[in-house]
Short mmCIF file of C-alpha atoms in Angstrom, two decimals:
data_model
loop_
_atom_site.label_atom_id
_atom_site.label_comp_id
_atom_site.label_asym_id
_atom_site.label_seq_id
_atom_site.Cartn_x
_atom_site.Cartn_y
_atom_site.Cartn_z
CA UNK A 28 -153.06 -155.79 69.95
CA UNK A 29 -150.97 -155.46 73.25
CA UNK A 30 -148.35 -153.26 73.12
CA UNK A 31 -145.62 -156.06 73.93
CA UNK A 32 -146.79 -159.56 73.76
CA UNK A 33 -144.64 -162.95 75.04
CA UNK A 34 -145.50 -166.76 74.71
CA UNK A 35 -145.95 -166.88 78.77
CA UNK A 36 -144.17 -170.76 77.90
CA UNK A 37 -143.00 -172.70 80.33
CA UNK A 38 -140.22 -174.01 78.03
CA UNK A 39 -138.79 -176.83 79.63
CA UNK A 40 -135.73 -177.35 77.31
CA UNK A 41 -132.79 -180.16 77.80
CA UNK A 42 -128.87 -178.67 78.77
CA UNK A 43 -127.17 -177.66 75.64
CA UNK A 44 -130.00 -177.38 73.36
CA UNK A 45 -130.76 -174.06 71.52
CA UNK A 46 -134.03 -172.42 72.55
CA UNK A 47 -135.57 -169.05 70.85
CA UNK A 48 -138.45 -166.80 72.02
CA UNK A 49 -140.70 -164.52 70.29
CA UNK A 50 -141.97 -161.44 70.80
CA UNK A 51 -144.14 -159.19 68.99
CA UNK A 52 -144.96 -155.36 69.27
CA UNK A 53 -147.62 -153.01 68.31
CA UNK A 54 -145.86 -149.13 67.97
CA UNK A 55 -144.09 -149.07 64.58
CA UNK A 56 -142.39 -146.30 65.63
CA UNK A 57 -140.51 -147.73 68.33
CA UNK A 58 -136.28 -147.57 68.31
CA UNK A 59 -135.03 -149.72 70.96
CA UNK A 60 -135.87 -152.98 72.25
CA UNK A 61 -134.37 -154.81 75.30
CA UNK A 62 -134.71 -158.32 76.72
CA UNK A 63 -134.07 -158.18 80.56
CA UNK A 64 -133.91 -161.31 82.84
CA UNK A 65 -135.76 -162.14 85.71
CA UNK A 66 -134.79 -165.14 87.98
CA UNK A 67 -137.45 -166.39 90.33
CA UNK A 68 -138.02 -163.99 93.41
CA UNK A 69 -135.55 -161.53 92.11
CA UNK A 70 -135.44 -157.94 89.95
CA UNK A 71 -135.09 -157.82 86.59
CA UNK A 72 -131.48 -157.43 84.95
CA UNK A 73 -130.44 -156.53 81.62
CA UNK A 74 -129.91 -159.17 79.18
CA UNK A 75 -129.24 -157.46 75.78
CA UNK A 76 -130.28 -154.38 74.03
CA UNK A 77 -131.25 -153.89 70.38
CA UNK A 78 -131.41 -151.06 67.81
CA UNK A 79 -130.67 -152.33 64.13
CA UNK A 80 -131.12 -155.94 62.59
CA UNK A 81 -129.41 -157.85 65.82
CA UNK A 82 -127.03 -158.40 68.33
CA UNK A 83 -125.04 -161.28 69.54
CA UNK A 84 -123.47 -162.49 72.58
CA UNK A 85 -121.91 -165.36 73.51
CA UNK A 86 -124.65 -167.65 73.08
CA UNK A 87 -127.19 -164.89 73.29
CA UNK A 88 -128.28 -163.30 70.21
CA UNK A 89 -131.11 -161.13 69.61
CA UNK A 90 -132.96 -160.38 66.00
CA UNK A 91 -135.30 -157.64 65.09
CA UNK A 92 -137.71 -157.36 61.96
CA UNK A 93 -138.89 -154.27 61.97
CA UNK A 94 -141.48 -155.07 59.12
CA UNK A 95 -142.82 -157.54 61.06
CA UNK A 96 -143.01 -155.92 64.38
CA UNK A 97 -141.35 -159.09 65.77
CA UNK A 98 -138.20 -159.60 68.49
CA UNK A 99 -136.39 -162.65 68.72
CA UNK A 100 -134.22 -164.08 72.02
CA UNK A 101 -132.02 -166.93 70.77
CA UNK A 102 -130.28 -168.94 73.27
CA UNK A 103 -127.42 -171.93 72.22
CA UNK A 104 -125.74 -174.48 74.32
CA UNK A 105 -128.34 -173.77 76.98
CA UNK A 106 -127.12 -174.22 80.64
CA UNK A 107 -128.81 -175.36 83.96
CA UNK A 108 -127.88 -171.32 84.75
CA UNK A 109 -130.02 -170.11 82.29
CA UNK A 110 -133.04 -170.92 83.52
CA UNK A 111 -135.02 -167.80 84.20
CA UNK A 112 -138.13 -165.82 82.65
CA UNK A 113 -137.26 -163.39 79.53
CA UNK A 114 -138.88 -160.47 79.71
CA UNK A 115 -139.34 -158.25 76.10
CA UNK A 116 -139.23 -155.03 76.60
CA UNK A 117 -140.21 -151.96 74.00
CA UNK A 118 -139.37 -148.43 75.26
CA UNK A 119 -142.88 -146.00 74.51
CA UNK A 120 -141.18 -143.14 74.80
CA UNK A 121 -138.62 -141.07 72.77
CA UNK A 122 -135.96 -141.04 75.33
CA UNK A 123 -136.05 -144.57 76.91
CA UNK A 124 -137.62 -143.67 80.16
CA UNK A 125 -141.08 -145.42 80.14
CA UNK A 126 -140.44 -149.10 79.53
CA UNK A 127 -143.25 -151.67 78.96
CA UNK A 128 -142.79 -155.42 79.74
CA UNK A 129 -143.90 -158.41 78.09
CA UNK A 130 -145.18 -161.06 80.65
CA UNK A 131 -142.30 -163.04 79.97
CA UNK A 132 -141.44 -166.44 78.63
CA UNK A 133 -140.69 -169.02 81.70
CA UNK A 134 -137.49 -171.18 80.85
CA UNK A 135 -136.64 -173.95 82.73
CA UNK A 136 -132.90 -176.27 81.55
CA UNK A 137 -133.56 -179.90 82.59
CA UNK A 138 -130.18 -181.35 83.50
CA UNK B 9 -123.47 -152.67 98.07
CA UNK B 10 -124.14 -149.82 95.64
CA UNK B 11 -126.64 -151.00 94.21
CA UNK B 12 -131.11 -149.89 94.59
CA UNK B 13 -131.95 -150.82 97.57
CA UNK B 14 -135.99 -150.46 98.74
CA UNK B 15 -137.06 -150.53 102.56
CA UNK B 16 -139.46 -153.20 103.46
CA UNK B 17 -138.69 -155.92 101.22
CA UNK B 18 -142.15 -156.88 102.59
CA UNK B 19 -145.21 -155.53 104.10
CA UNK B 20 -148.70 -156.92 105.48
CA UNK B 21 -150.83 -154.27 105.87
CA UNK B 22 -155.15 -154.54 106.16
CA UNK B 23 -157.60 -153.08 104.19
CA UNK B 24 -157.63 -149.60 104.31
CA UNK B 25 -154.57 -148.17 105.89
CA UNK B 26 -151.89 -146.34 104.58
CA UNK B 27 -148.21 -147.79 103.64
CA UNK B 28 -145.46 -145.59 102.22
CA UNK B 29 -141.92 -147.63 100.59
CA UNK B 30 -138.15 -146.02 100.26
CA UNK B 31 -136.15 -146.28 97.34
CA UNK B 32 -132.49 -145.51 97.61
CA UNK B 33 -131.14 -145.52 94.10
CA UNK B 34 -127.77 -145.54 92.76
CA UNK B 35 -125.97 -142.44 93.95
CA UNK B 36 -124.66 -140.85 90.92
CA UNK B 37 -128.43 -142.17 89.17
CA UNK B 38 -130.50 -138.68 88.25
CA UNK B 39 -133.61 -140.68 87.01
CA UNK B 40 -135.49 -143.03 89.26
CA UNK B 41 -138.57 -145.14 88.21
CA UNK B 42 -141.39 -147.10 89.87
CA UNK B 43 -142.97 -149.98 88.48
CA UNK B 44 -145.40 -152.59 90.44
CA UNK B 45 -145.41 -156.32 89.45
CA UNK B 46 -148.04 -159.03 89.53
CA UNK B 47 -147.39 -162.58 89.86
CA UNK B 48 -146.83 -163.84 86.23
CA UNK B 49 -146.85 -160.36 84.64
CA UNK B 50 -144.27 -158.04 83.52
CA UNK B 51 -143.80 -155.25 85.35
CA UNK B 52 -146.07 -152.42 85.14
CA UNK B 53 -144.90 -148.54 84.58
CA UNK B 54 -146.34 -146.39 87.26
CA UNK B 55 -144.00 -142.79 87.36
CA UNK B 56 -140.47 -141.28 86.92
CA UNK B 57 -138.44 -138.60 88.11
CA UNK B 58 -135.48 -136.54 86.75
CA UNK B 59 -133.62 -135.31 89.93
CA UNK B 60 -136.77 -134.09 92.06
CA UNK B 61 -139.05 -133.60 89.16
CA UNK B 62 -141.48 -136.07 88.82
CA UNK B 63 -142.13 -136.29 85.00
CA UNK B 64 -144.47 -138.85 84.03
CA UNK B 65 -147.23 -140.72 85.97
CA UNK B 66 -148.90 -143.52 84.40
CA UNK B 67 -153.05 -143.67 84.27
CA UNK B 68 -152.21 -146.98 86.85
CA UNK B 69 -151.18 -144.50 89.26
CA UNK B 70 -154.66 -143.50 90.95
CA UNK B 71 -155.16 -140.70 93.29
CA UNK B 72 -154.41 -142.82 95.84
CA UNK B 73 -150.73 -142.92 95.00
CA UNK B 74 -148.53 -140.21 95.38
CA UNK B 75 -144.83 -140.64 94.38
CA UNK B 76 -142.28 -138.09 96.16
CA UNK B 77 -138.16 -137.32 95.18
CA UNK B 78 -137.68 -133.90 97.59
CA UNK B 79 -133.85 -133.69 97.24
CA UNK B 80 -133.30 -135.42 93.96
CA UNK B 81 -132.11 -138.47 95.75
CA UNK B 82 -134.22 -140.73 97.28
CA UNK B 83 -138.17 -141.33 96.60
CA UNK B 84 -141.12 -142.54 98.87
CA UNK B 85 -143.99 -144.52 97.20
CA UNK B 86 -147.37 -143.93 99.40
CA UNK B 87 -150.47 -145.45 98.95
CA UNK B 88 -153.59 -144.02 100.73
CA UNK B 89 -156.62 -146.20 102.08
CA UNK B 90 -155.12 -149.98 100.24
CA UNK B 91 -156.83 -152.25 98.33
CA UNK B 92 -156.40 -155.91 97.90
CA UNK B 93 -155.60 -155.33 94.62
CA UNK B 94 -152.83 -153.14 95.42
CA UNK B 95 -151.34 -156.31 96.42
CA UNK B 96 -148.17 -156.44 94.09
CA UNK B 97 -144.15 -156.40 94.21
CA UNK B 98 -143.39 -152.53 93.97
CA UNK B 99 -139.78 -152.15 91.91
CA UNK B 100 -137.64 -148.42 92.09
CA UNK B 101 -135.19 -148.58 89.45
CA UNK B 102 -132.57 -145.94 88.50
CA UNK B 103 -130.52 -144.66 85.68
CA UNK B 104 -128.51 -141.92 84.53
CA UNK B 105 -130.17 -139.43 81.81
CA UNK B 106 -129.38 -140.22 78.64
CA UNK B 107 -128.79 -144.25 79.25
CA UNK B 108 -131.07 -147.22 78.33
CA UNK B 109 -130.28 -149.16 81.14
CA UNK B 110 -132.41 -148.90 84.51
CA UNK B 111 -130.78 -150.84 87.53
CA UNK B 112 -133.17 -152.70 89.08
CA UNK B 113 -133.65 -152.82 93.18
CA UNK B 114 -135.24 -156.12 95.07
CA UNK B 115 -138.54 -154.81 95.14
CA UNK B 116 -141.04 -153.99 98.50
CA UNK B 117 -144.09 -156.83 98.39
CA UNK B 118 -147.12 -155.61 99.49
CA UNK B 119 -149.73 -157.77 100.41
CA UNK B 120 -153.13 -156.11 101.68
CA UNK B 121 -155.49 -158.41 103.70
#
């Protein structure tokens, strides 16, 4: 199993419609999880972070199940402006400083 | 701008030479990562430092690569006698100890012919 794995997409999702990625992770023992953004020819940037059950927002909210190994990104009222790749991202080390990415999910808002 | 910045954004270098990349990262930043990215991959891990100590290097990084931070500020990224598959967007990011977040800068992309 990889240690952070994506849907690669593309989602190709109409304006204003909700949209929610997956990702799944292999180290049980991990703490923290992150989604960072990534628009096309540019560095990431953090999106959200999460440590318990979830976090919200605005019309970002994140979900964890820790039993399942599994991250969720949901995004509502999508905008032309979101369109970007999410990148999961599960710390491997106690203190935060070695990050591995997911490959990212591509999402594209269609006006 | 206060932001990470890298020197070259880009680089064309043959087969076999030598290229070395600057990272500049946020001033009051004591940590500062490298990571290289492949088109339609996440990026990759490759070391750290905490002030000039470089702290963890990543089995990626062969002995081709050596990562510097002399003064606890900025950091060079060399590699020795390039590949084509060293071809790759090369990403410093910084952060302070003891925070989650690392500031991305635009990245240096290497391409080896």
């Amino acid at each position: 199993r990889k240690e952070v794995e994506q849907d690669p997409g593309p989602f190709n999702v109409p304006e204003g419609a909700t949209v929610a990625f997956n990702c799944t992770y292999s180290n049980s023992a991990s703490q923290s999880f992150f989604w960072y953004r990534q628009d096309c020819r540019k560095e990431p940037k953090l999106l959200m972070s999460v440590y318990s059950s979830g976090n919200e927002d605005g019309r970002f909210t994140a979900q964890l199940n820790r039993a399942s190994q599994y991250i969720s990104l949901l995004i509502r009222d999508s905008k032309l402006s979101d369109s970007a790749t999410y990148l999961c991202v599960v710390p491997t080390n106690f203190g935060n400083e070695k990050l591995t990415f997911g490959t990212g999910t591509r999402l594209t808002i269609i006006p | 701008d206060t932001g990470v910045s890298q020197d070259p954004r880009h680089k064309i270098t043959k087969r076999g030479q030598n290229v070395t990349f600057r990272c500049d990262p946020i001033s009051e930043h004591n940590r500062l990562y490298w990571y290289r990215q492949t088109l339609g991959q996440g990026p990759e891990f490759l070391t750290y430092f905490q002030n000039e100590a470089q702290l963890e290097k990543s089995r990626l990084l062969s002995d081709r690569f050596s990562a510097e931070r002399p003064k606890g500020s900025f950091s060079t990224l060399e590699i020795q006698r390039t590949e084509q598959g060293d071809s790759a967007m090369y990403l410093c990011a910084s952060s302070l100890a003891g925070s989650y977040e690392q500031y991305f800068g635009p990245g240096t992309r290497l391409t080896v012919t």
